[in-house]
Structure formats: C-alpha cells, structure tokens
Coordinates of C-alpha atoms in Angstrom, one line a residue:
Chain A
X1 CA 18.8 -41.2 59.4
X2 CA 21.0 -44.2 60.1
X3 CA 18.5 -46.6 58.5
X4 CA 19.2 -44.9 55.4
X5 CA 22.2 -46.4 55.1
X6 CA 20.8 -50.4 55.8
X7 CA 22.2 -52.2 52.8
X8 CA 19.0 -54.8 52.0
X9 CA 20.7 -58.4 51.4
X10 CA 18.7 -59.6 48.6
X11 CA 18.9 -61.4 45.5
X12 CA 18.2 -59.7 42.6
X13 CA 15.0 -61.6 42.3
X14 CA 13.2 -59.5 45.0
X15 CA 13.2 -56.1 43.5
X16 CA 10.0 -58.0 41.5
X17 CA 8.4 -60.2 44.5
X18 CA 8.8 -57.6 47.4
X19 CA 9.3 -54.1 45.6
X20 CA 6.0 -53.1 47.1
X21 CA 6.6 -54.5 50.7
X22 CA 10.2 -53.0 50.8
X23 CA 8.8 -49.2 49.4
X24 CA 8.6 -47.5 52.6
X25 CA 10.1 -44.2 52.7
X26 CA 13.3 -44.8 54.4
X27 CA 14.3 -47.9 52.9
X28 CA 14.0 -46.0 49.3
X29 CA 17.6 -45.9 49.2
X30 CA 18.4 -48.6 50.5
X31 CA 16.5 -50.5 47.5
X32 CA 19.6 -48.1 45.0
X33 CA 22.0 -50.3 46.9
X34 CA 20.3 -54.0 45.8
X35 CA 22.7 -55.5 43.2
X36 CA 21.9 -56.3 39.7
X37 CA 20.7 -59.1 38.0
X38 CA 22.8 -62.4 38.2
X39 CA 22.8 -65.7 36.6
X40 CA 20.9 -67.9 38.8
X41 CA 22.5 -70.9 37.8
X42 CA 26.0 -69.2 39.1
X43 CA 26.9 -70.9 42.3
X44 CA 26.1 -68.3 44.7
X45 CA 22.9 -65.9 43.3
X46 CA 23.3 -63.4 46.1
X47 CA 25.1 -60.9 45.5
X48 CA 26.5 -58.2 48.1
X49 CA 28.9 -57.5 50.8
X50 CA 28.9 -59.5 54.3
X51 CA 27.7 -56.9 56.0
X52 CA 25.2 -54.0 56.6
X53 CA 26.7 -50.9 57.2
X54 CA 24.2 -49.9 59.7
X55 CA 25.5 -49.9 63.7
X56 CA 22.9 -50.3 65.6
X57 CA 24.9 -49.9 68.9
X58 CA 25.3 -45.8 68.1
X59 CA 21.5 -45.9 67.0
X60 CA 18.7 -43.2 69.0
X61 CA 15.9 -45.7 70.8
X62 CA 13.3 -44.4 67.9
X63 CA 15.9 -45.7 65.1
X64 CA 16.8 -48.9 67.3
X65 CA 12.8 -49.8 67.5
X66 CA 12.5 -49.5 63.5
X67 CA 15.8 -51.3 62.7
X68 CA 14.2 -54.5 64.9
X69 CA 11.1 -54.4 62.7
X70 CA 13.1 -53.9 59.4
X71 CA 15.3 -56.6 60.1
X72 CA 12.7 -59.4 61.5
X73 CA 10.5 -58.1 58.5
X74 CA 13.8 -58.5 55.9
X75 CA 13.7 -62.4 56.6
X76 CA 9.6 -63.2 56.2
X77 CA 10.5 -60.9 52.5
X78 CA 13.5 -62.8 51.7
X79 CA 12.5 -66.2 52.2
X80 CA 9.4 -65.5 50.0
X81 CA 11.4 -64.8 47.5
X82 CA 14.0 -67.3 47.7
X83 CA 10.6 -69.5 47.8
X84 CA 9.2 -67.9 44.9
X85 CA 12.8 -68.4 42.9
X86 CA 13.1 -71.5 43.7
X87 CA 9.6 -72.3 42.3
X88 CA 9.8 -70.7 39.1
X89 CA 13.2 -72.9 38.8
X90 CA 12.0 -76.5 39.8
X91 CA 8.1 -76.3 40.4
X92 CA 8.8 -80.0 41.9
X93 CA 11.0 -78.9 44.3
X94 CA 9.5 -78.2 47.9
X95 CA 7.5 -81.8 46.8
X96 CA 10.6 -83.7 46.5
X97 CA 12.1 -81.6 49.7
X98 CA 8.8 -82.7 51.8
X99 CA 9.1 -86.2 50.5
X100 CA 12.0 -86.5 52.8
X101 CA 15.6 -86.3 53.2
X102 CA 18.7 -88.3 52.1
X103 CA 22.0 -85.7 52.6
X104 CA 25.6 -87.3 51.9
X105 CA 27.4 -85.5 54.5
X106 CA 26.8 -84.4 58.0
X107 CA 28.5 -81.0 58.6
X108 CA 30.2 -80.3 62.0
X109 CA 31.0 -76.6 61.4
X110 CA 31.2 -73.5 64.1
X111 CA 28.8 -71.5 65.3
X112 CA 29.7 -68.2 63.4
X113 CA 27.9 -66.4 61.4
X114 CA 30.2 -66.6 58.4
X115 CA 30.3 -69.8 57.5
X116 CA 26.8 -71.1 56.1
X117 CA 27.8 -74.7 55.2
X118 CA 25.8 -74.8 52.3
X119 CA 26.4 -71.2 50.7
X120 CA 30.2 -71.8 50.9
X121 CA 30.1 -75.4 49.5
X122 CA 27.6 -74.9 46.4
X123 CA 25.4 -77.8 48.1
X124 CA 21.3 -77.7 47.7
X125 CA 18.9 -77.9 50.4
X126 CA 18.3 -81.6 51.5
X127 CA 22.4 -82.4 50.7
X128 CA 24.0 -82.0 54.0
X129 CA 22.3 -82.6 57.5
X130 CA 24.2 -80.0 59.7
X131 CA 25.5 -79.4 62.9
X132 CA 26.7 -75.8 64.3
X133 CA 28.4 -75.2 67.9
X134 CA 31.0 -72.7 69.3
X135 CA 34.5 -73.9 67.9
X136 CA 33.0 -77.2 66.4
X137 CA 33.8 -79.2 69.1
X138 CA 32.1 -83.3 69.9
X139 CA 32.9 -84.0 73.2
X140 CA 32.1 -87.4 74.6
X141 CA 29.2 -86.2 77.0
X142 CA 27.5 -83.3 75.0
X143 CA 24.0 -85.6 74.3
X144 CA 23.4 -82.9 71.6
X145 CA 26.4 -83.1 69.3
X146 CA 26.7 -87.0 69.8
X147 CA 22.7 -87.4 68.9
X148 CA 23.4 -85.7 65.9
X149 CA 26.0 -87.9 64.3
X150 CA 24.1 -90.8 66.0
X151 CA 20.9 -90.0 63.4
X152 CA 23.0 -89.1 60.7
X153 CA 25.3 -92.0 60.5
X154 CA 22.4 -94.9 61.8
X155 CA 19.2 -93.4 60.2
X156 CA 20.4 -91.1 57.5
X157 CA 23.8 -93.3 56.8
X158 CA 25.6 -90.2 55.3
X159 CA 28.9 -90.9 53.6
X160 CA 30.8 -88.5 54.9
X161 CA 31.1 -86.8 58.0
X162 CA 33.0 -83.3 58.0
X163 CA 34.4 -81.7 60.9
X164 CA 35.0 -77.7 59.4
X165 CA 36.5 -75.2 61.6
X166 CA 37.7 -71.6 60.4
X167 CA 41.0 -69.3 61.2
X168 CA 40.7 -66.2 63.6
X169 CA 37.9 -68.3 65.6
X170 CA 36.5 -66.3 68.6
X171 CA 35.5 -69.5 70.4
X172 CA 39.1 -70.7 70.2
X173 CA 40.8 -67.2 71.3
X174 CA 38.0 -66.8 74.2
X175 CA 39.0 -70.3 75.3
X176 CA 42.9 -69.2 75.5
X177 CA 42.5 -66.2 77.5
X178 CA 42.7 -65.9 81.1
X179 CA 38.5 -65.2 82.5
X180 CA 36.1 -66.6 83.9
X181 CA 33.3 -66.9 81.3
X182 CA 30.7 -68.4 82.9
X183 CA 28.1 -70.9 81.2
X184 CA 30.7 -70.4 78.7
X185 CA 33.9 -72.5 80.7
X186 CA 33.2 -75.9 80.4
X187 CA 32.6 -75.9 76.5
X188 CA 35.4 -73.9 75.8
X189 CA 37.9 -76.0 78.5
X190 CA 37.7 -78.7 75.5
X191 CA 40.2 -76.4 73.7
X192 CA 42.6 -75.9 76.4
X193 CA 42.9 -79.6 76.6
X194 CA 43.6 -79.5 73.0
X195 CA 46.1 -76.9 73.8
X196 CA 47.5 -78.9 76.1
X197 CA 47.7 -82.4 74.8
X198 CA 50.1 -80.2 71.8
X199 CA 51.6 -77.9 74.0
X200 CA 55.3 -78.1 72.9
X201 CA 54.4 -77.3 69.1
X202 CA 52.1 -74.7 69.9
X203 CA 54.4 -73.1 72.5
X204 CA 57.1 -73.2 70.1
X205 CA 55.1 -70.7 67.4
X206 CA 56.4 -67.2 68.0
X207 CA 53.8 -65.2 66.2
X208 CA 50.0 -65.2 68.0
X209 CA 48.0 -65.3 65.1
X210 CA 49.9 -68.3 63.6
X211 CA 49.7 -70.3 67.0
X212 CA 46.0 -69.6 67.0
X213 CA 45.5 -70.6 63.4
X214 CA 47.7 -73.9 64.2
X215 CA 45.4 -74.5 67.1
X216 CA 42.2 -74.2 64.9
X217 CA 43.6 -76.8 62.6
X218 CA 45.1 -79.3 65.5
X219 CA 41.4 -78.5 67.3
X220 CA 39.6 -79.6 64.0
X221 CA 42.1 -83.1 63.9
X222 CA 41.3 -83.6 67.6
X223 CA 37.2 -83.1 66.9
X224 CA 37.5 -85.5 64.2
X225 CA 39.2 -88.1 66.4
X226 CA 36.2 -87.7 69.0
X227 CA 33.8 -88.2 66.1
X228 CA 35.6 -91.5 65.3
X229 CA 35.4 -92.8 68.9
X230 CA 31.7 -93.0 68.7
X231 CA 29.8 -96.4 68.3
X232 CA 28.0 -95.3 65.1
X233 CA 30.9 -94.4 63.1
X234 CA 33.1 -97.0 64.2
X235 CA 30.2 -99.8 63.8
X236 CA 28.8 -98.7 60.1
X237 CA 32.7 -98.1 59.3
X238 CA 33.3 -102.0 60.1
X239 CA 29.9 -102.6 58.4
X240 CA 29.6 -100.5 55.2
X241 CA 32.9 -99.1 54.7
X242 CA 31.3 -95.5 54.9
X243 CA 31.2 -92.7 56.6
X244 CA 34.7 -91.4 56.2
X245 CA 35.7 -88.8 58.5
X246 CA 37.5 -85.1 57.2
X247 CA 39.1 -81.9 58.6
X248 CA 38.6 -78.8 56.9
X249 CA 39.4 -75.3 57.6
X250 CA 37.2 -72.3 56.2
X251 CA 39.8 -68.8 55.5
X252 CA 38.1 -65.7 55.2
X253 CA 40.3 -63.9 53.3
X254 CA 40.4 -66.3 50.5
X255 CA 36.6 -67.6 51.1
X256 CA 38.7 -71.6 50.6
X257 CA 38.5 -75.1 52.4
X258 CA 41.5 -76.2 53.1
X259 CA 41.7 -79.8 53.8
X260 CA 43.7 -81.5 56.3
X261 CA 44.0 -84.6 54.6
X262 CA 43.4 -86.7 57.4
X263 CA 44.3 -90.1 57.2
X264 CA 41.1 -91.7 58.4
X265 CA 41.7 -95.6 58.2
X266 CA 44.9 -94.5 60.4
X267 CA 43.6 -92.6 62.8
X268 CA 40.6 -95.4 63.0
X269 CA 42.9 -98.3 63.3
X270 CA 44.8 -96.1 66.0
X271 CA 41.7 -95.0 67.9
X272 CA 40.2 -98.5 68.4
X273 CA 43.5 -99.5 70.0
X274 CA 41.7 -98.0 73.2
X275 CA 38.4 -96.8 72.1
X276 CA 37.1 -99.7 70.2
X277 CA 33.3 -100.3 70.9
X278 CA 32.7 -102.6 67.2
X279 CA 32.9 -105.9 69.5
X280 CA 35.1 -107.4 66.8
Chain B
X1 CA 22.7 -90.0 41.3
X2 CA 26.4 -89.0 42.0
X3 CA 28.6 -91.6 43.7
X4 CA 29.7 -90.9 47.0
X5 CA 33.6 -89.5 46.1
X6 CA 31.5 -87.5 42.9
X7 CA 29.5 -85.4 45.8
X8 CA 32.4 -85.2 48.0
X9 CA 34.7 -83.7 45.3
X10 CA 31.9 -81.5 44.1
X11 CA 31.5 -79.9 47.3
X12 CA 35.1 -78.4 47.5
X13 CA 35.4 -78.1 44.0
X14 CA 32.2 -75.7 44.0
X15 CA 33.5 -74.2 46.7
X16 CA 36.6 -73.2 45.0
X17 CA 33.8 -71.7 42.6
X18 CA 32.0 -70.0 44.7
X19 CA 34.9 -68.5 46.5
X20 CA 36.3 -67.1 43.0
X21 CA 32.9 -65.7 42.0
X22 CA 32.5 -63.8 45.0
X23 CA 35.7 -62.5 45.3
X24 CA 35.1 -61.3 41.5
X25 CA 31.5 -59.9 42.2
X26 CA 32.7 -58.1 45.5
X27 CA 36.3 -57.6 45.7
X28 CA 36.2 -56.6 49.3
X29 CA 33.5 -59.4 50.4
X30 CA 36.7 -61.9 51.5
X31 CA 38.4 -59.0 53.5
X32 CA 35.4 -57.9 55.2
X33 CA 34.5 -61.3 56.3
X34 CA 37.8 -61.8 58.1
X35 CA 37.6 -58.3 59.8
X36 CA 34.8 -60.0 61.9
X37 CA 31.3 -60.7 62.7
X38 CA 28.6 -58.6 63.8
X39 CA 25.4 -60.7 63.3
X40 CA 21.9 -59.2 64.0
X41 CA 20.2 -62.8 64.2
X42 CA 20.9 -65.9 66.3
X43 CA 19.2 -68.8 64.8
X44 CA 18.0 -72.2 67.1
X45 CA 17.1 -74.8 64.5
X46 CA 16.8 -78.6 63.3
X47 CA 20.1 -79.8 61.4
X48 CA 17.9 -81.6 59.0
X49 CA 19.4 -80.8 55.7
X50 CA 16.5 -79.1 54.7
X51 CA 16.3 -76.3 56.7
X52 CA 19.3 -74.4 55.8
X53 CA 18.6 -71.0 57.4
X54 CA 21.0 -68.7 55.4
X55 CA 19.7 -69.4 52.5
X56 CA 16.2 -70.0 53.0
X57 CA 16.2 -66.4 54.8
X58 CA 17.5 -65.2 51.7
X59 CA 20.6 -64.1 53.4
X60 CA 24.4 -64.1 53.1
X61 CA 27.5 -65.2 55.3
X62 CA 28.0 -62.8 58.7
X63 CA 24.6 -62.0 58.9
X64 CA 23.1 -65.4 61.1
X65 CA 25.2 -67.1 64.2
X66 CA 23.6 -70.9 63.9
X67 CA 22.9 -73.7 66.0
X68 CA 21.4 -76.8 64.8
X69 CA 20.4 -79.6 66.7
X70 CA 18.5 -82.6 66.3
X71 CA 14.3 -81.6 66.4
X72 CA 15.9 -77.8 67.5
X73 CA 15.5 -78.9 71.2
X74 CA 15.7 -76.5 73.9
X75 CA 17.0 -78.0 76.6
X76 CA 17.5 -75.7 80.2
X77 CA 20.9 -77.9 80.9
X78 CA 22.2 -78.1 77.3
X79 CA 25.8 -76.9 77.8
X80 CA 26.0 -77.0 74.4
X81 CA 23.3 -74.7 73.3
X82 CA 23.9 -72.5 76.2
X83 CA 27.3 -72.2 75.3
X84 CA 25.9 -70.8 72.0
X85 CA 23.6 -68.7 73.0
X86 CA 25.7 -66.6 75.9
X87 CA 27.9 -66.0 73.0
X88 CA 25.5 -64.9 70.7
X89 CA 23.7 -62.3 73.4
X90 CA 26.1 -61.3 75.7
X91 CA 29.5 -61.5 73.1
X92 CA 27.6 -60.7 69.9
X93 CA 24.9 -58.9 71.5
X94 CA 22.5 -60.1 68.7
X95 CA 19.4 -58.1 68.4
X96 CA 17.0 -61.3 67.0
X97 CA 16.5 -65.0 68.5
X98 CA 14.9 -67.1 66.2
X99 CA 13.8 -70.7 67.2
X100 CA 12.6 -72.2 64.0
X101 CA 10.5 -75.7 63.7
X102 CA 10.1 -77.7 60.7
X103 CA 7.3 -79.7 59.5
X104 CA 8.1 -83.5 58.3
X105 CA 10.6 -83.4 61.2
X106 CA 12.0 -86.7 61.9
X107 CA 12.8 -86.0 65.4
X108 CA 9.5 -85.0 66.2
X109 CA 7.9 -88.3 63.7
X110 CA 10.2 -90.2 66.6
X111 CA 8.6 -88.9 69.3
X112 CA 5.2 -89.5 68.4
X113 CA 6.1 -93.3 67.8
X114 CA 5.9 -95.9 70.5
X115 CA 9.4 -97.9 69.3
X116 CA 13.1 -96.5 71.1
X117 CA 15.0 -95.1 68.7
X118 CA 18.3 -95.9 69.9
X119 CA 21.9 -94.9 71.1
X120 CA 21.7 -91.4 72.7
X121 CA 18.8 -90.2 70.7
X122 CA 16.0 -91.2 72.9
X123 CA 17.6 -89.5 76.0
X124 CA 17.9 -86.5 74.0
X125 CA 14.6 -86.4 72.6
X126 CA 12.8 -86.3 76.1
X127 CA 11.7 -83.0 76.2
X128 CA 9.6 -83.7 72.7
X129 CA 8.3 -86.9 74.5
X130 CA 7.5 -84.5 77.6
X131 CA 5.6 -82.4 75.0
X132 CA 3.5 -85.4 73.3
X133 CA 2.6 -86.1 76.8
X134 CA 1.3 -82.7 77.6
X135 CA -0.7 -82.8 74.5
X136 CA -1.9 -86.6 73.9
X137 CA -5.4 -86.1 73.4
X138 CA -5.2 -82.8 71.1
X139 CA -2.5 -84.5 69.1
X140 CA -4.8 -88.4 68.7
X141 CA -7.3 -86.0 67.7
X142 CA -5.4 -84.7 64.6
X143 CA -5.9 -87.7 61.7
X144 CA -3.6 -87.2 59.0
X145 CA -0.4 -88.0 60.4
X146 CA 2.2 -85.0 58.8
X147 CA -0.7 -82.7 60.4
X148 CA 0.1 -84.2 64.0
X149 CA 4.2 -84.0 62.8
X150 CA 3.9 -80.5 62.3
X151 CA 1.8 -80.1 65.1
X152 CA 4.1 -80.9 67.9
X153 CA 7.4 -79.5 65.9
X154 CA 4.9 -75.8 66.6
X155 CA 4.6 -77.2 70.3
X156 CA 8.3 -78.1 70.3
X157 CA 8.9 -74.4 69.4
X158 CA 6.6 -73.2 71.9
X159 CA 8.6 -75.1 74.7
X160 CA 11.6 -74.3 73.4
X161 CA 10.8 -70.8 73.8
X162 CA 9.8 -70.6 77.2
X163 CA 13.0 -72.4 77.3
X164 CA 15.0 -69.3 76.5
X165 CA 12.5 -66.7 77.9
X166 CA 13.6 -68.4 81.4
X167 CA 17.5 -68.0 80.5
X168 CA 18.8 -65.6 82.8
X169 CA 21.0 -64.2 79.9
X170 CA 18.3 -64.1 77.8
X171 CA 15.6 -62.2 80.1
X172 CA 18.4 -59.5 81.3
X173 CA 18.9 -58.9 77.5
X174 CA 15.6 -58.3 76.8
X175 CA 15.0 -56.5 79.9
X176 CA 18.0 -54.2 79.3
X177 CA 18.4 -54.2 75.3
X178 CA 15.1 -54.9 74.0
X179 CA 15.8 -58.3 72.6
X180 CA 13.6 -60.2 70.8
X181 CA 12.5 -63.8 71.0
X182 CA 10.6 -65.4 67.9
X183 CA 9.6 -68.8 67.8
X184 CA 8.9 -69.7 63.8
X185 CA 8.1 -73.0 61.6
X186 CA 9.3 -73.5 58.3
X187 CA 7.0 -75.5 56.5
X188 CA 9.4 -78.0 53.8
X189 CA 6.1 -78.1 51.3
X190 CA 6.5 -74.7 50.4
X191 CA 9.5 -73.0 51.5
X192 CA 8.0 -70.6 53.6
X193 CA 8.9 -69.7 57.3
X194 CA 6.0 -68.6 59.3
X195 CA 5.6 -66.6 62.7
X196 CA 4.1 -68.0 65.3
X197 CA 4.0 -65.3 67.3
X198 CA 5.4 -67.0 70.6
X199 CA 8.4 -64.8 72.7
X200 CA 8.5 -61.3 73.0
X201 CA 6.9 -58.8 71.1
X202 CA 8.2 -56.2 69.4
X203 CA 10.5 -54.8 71.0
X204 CA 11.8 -50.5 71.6
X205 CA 8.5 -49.1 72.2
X206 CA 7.3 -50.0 68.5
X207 CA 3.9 -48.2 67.9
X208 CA 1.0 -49.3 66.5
X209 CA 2.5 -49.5 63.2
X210 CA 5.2 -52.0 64.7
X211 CA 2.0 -54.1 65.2
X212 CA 0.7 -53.8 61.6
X213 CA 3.8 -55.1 60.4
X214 CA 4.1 -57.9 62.7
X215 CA 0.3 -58.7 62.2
X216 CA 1.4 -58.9 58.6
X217 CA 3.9 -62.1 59.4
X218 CA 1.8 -63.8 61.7
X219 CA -0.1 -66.0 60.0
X220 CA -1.4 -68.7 62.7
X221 CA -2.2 -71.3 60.9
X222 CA -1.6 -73.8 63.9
X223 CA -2.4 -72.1 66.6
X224 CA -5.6 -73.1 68.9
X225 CA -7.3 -76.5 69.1
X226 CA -7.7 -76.9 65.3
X227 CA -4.3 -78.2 64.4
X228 CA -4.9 -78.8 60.4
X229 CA -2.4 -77.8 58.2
X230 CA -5.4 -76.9 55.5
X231 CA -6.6 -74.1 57.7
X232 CA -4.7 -71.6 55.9

C-alpha cells in the first residue's frame, strides 16, 4: 500500500505526545522512518527530508480518500506537539505570544512552499510579521501587499523590511513563457516589465538557467525599489531613520541567503527624485 | 533586547547555521529541495508574526505553499490572492486549503473599533467591517473584549471560506479532484490550531471512520450564539 511508504514529518518529540494517535496499522511503518532524538536548542529541531515520498497522483481512489485524512490529521498531531514542546521549554511562552506582537522585520518572501521565513532564518514566533505572494512582487495597486507594509512600518514600526526571492522560481519562469494563464497574467506581467526595463543584460546571458537566476535577483532589486516608493517607508525613513530596506535570494542547493547588498540610502535618495511623497 | 543590526545579523548568521546543520543531518535535504515542489497544503493566513504556519504545523520546508495577508482576508477581486491560489490548485494541484484565523488579531481588534486606521488599511479591511456589520448585535453581546476579537477572526474565516468555495478554480477542483476546503483558528494563548469545520468535508468517499477522525479535530468551541472563549 502506497501509504506505507508516507514518511511522517515530525520532530522527535511526537513519538511521546502522539504515539497513540499515529498507531494505526498502516502508518506502523511509517513511525520506523521518524528520526531520532535531536538537541532542541539546535537551530532547526526537525529533522527529515523535504519531502514525502508518497505520490498521490498514481494513488487508487480508496488510498487517495485515506491519504486526505492522514495528511489533514498529521497537522492537528503536529501542532500539538510542537505546542506541547514549546511548553515544557518556556511555560511563559504562548502568555507573552498572546500579550502581543513586536517583530523587527517584515518578510516579503515567495509564495513557495520551500522557503518558511522563519525555519530558514532561526527566527521565533512573534520576530518577523510576514508576507508571501507568487514571485514576491509589491506592485503599486495590489491593496494587499501595500497594507501589509503599511501596518508593519506605521503600527508595528519594524526595522527592517526584507524583500527574499529564491533561484529556479516557478512564478518567474511562468511569467517568461509564451501563454495565456489566466487569473494568473496580470500578477505575473510585473516580471516581464522587469524583464523588460533590463532587457539588454538579460538578453545578453547565453545560458537559460543563469538568465533566469539573474532575473530573480534584478526582480528582487526592482520589488525593493517599489517597497521604497511607498509613503510609510519613505515617511518613518525621514522620521526615525528606520526601516531599512534588503534584497535577498534563498538557493536550494546550498539552503543560503545571499544578500544583494542594496545600497538603500542610494536607491532612496534616487527614488524620491520622482516618487517622493515625505512633503519635505 | 538585541539592537536592531544584532537581530538583523542574527538572522543570516543563523541561517548560515541552519543551512549547515541540515545539510549535515540530511545530506540530500538541499538537493531535493531544488529538484522542486510538490506541496500537499496551501495555507491562507494572517502575516502576524505569530502565526507562522510551518512551524506551528510542525512541518518542514516543501510541504506548505503560503500566503499571508493582513487579518487573512478573502477578498473575491484580490489579484493577489487569486494569483496564489490558481497556482497552488490548478499548477500545484494541492490536495488541502487551509484558511487559518487567529485570535488577538489586530486586523480584526481594527475592525471592531470606530477610529480609521489609515493609509490603505481601511480599504482593505472592508470585508471584516462587512462582517462586524452582519454580526453587530451577537458580537455587543460578547463582554470581554479578546472573546469578541476572536470571535469575528472565526467569522472572518467563515467568510473567507465561502470566499473560496465560490472560486471557480476552487469548486472545479473539488468537483473533479476531491479538494478540500478547511477553515481553522489558531488560538496564540496556547498554540493550538483548531477546526472549525467550515468548507468541504472530507473528501474521496471517506466512510464513517473518515468522520470519526474528523469528529476528533473538531472541537467547536466558537460555533453557535455562545461566542466565549471559556466554553471549552
């Protein structure tokens, strides 16, 4: 049976808190799979591979039905446990999480599944207040993305804003090829105008993977730039010298951040040249 | 309290760690990750920094495809969220949709307070005003004022949802592929996410033993006219 195969994503912590709940008979095996006991205090206590090895696209209807209950179940058993762990670690914890919220950083990252802001940056919940869209974009007119850095720069008055994209992007390579995608065009016609306003350098890149990773990165400059056109940041900037705004790129085969270094007080002083909305 | 450059550097720097100590624990965890995604769950939820949902599912990177919004609003003419989620069903063909609320939500503390709030925000928190509306006189009737907060965030979710189950995508995956729709609250007081049993129900043809389980999750603390957070 296929489900025999599921590899359970757990920390090591569950085999006490939801032994019992995960003992039916075909997830037996599965439980042989869990990984053994880390250091909690390591910076990522979960331990396993990316992915389960279970398809469910080749799966027979009876499997398919069972799969959808075992994997809706998986996150109800998980998130006890992480709850229970994160108990027994700080019993003050949740109190000081309901008390409210005070994060440094807002996080402007892609939609995709790999790249859980927190996980991959060692940061706590209640550190970063995040935002996730296909290909990270902030586009002038999306209400969504621009009330997001609106609350976190005038109510939450983080420090830093980071604008994270990621190599071998599927919202960047849909964007470049030649369909019509529906729903889908007019957030991913933001990239082609990024395309476009760096045509010559991108055209000039041979090799397609490298032209695709070089329009990640340019994309990521060009988000930042639309973040720094807002009113908030430009108004707290003149105000309270914070946020500053960054460009990162997530790699998966190295699991890195690279940053772009960009220059923020020259790309600001640039920007308001046209887009200045500080009144000053 | 760190200052401001401490936190920033800390963040790549443990990131650095983090990347190393994977790579160590699970040589091929990297490679696999950049052979592609195949996520099971798409998850629709608040970017308050307390809610992160691959960790508080107890999950790890390539298993959720995330959106987060302010007060995880649903709205029908959202490019941006309906950007994300024909991606997620028809591209991903994820099998799970999960709309998660929060309690001590600031978006939804907002919309039950008379003052604007300013900039863009107030546009974009219509629908939740919409949904206060709707529910005035249940709501005044709720005293202790986190109770009415994570009352409408539960209403917020139960909006949102008939959000999705009205997007066309949506309904011709779960017509044709037996997607599911789940509209949850994470409660911040104790870590725990709980099923509020809006959207579809199980789906394949699950027995009556898919019910047991799912009776199991579905604690409904909030549901009817007594809205008290106590009655658990």
């Amino acid at each position: 049976m296929a489900l025999l195969k599921t590899r359970i994503v757990a920390p090591s912590l569950m085999l006490q808190t939801s032994f019992r709940a995960l003992r039916r008979p075909n997830l037996s095996h599965a439980l042989l799979s869990l990984s053994r006991t880390i250091s909690s205090t390591s910076p990522a206590a979960h331990p396993r591979s990316p992915h389960t090895l279970v398809d469910w696209r080749t799966m027979a209807p009876q499997d398919i039905s069972k799969y959808l209950r075992q994997t809706h179940d998986k996150v109800f058993e998980h998130n006890k446990a992480w709850a229970a762990e994160k108990c027994s670690k700080d019993p003050e914890f949740f109190a000081h999480l309901s008390a409210g919220q005070n994060p440094e950083y807002l996080w402007i990252g892609c939609s995709d599944s790999r790249i859980p802001a927190e996980q991959i940056t060692g940061l706590e919940a209640g550190d970063v207040f995040v935002h996730r869209n296909i290909a990270n974009l902030v586009c002038n007119t999306d209400l969504n993305a621009m009330s997001v850095i609106t609350y976190a720069v005038e109510h939450l008055k983080v420090k830093h804003i980071v604008v994270c994209g990621h190599y071998g992007c599927g919202g960047v390579k849909a964007a470049m090829t030649p369909k019509d995608m529906g729903i889908l065009n007019p957030w991913l016609r933001n990239i082609r105008d990024v395309y476009r306003l760096h045509e010559k350098e991108l055209d000039a890149i041979a090799d397609e993977e490298t032209r695709y990773n070089r329009l990640v990165e340019l994309n990521v400059m060009e988000q930042c730039r639309n973040v720094i056109k807002s009113a908030s940041v430009q108004k707290s900037y003149a105000e309270n010298k914070f946020p500053i705004v960054h460009g990162w790129v997530f790699g998966f085969h190295d699991g890195l951040l690279k940053d772009l270094n960009l220059d923020f007080e020259k790309v600001l002083a640039d920007i308001q040249k046209i887009y200045n909305l500080t009144e000053s | 309290m760190k200052t401001d450059q401490d936190t920033f550097l800390y963040a790549l720097s443990s990131n650095n760690a983090w990347a190393g100590y994977k790579a160590h624990q699970n040589p091929d965890f990297f490679p696999k990750l950049a052979s592609g995604q195949s996520p099971p769950i798409l998850w629709l939820g608040c970017s308050d920094s307390r809610c992160p949902e691959t960790t508080i599912l107890g999950l790890q990177p390539g298993d959720v495809f995330v959106h987060r919004n302010i007060a995880n609003i649903i709205s029908p003419t959202d490019i941006n969220t309906s950007a994300v989620i024909e991606y997620a069903v028809v591209h991903l063909k994820v099998k799970h949709v999960v709309l998660c609320g929060h309690t001590a939500c600031g978006g939804a503390a907002a919309s039950l307070a008379d003052t604007r709030v300013g900039g863009v925000l107030d546009t974009w928190l219509t629908p939740l005003k919409a949904v206060r509306a709707a529910n005035q006189e249940a709501l005044d009737a709720i005293r202790d004022s986190q109770a009415r907060i994570a009352r409408i965030a539960e209403l917020n979710v139960e909006a949102g949802v008939k959000v999705l189950m009205a997007n066309w995508t949506i309904q011709e995956a779960v017509r044709e592929r037996g997607l599911e729709v789940h509209g949850v609250l994470f409660d911040i007081a104790t870590g725990r996410i709980r099923d509020l049993g809006f959207g579809t129900k199980p789906g394949g043809g699950a027995g009556a033993a898919g019910e047991e389980v799912r009776g199991r999750h579905a604690q409904l603390v909030f549901r009817g006219s007594n809205a008290s957070m106590a009655a658990k």
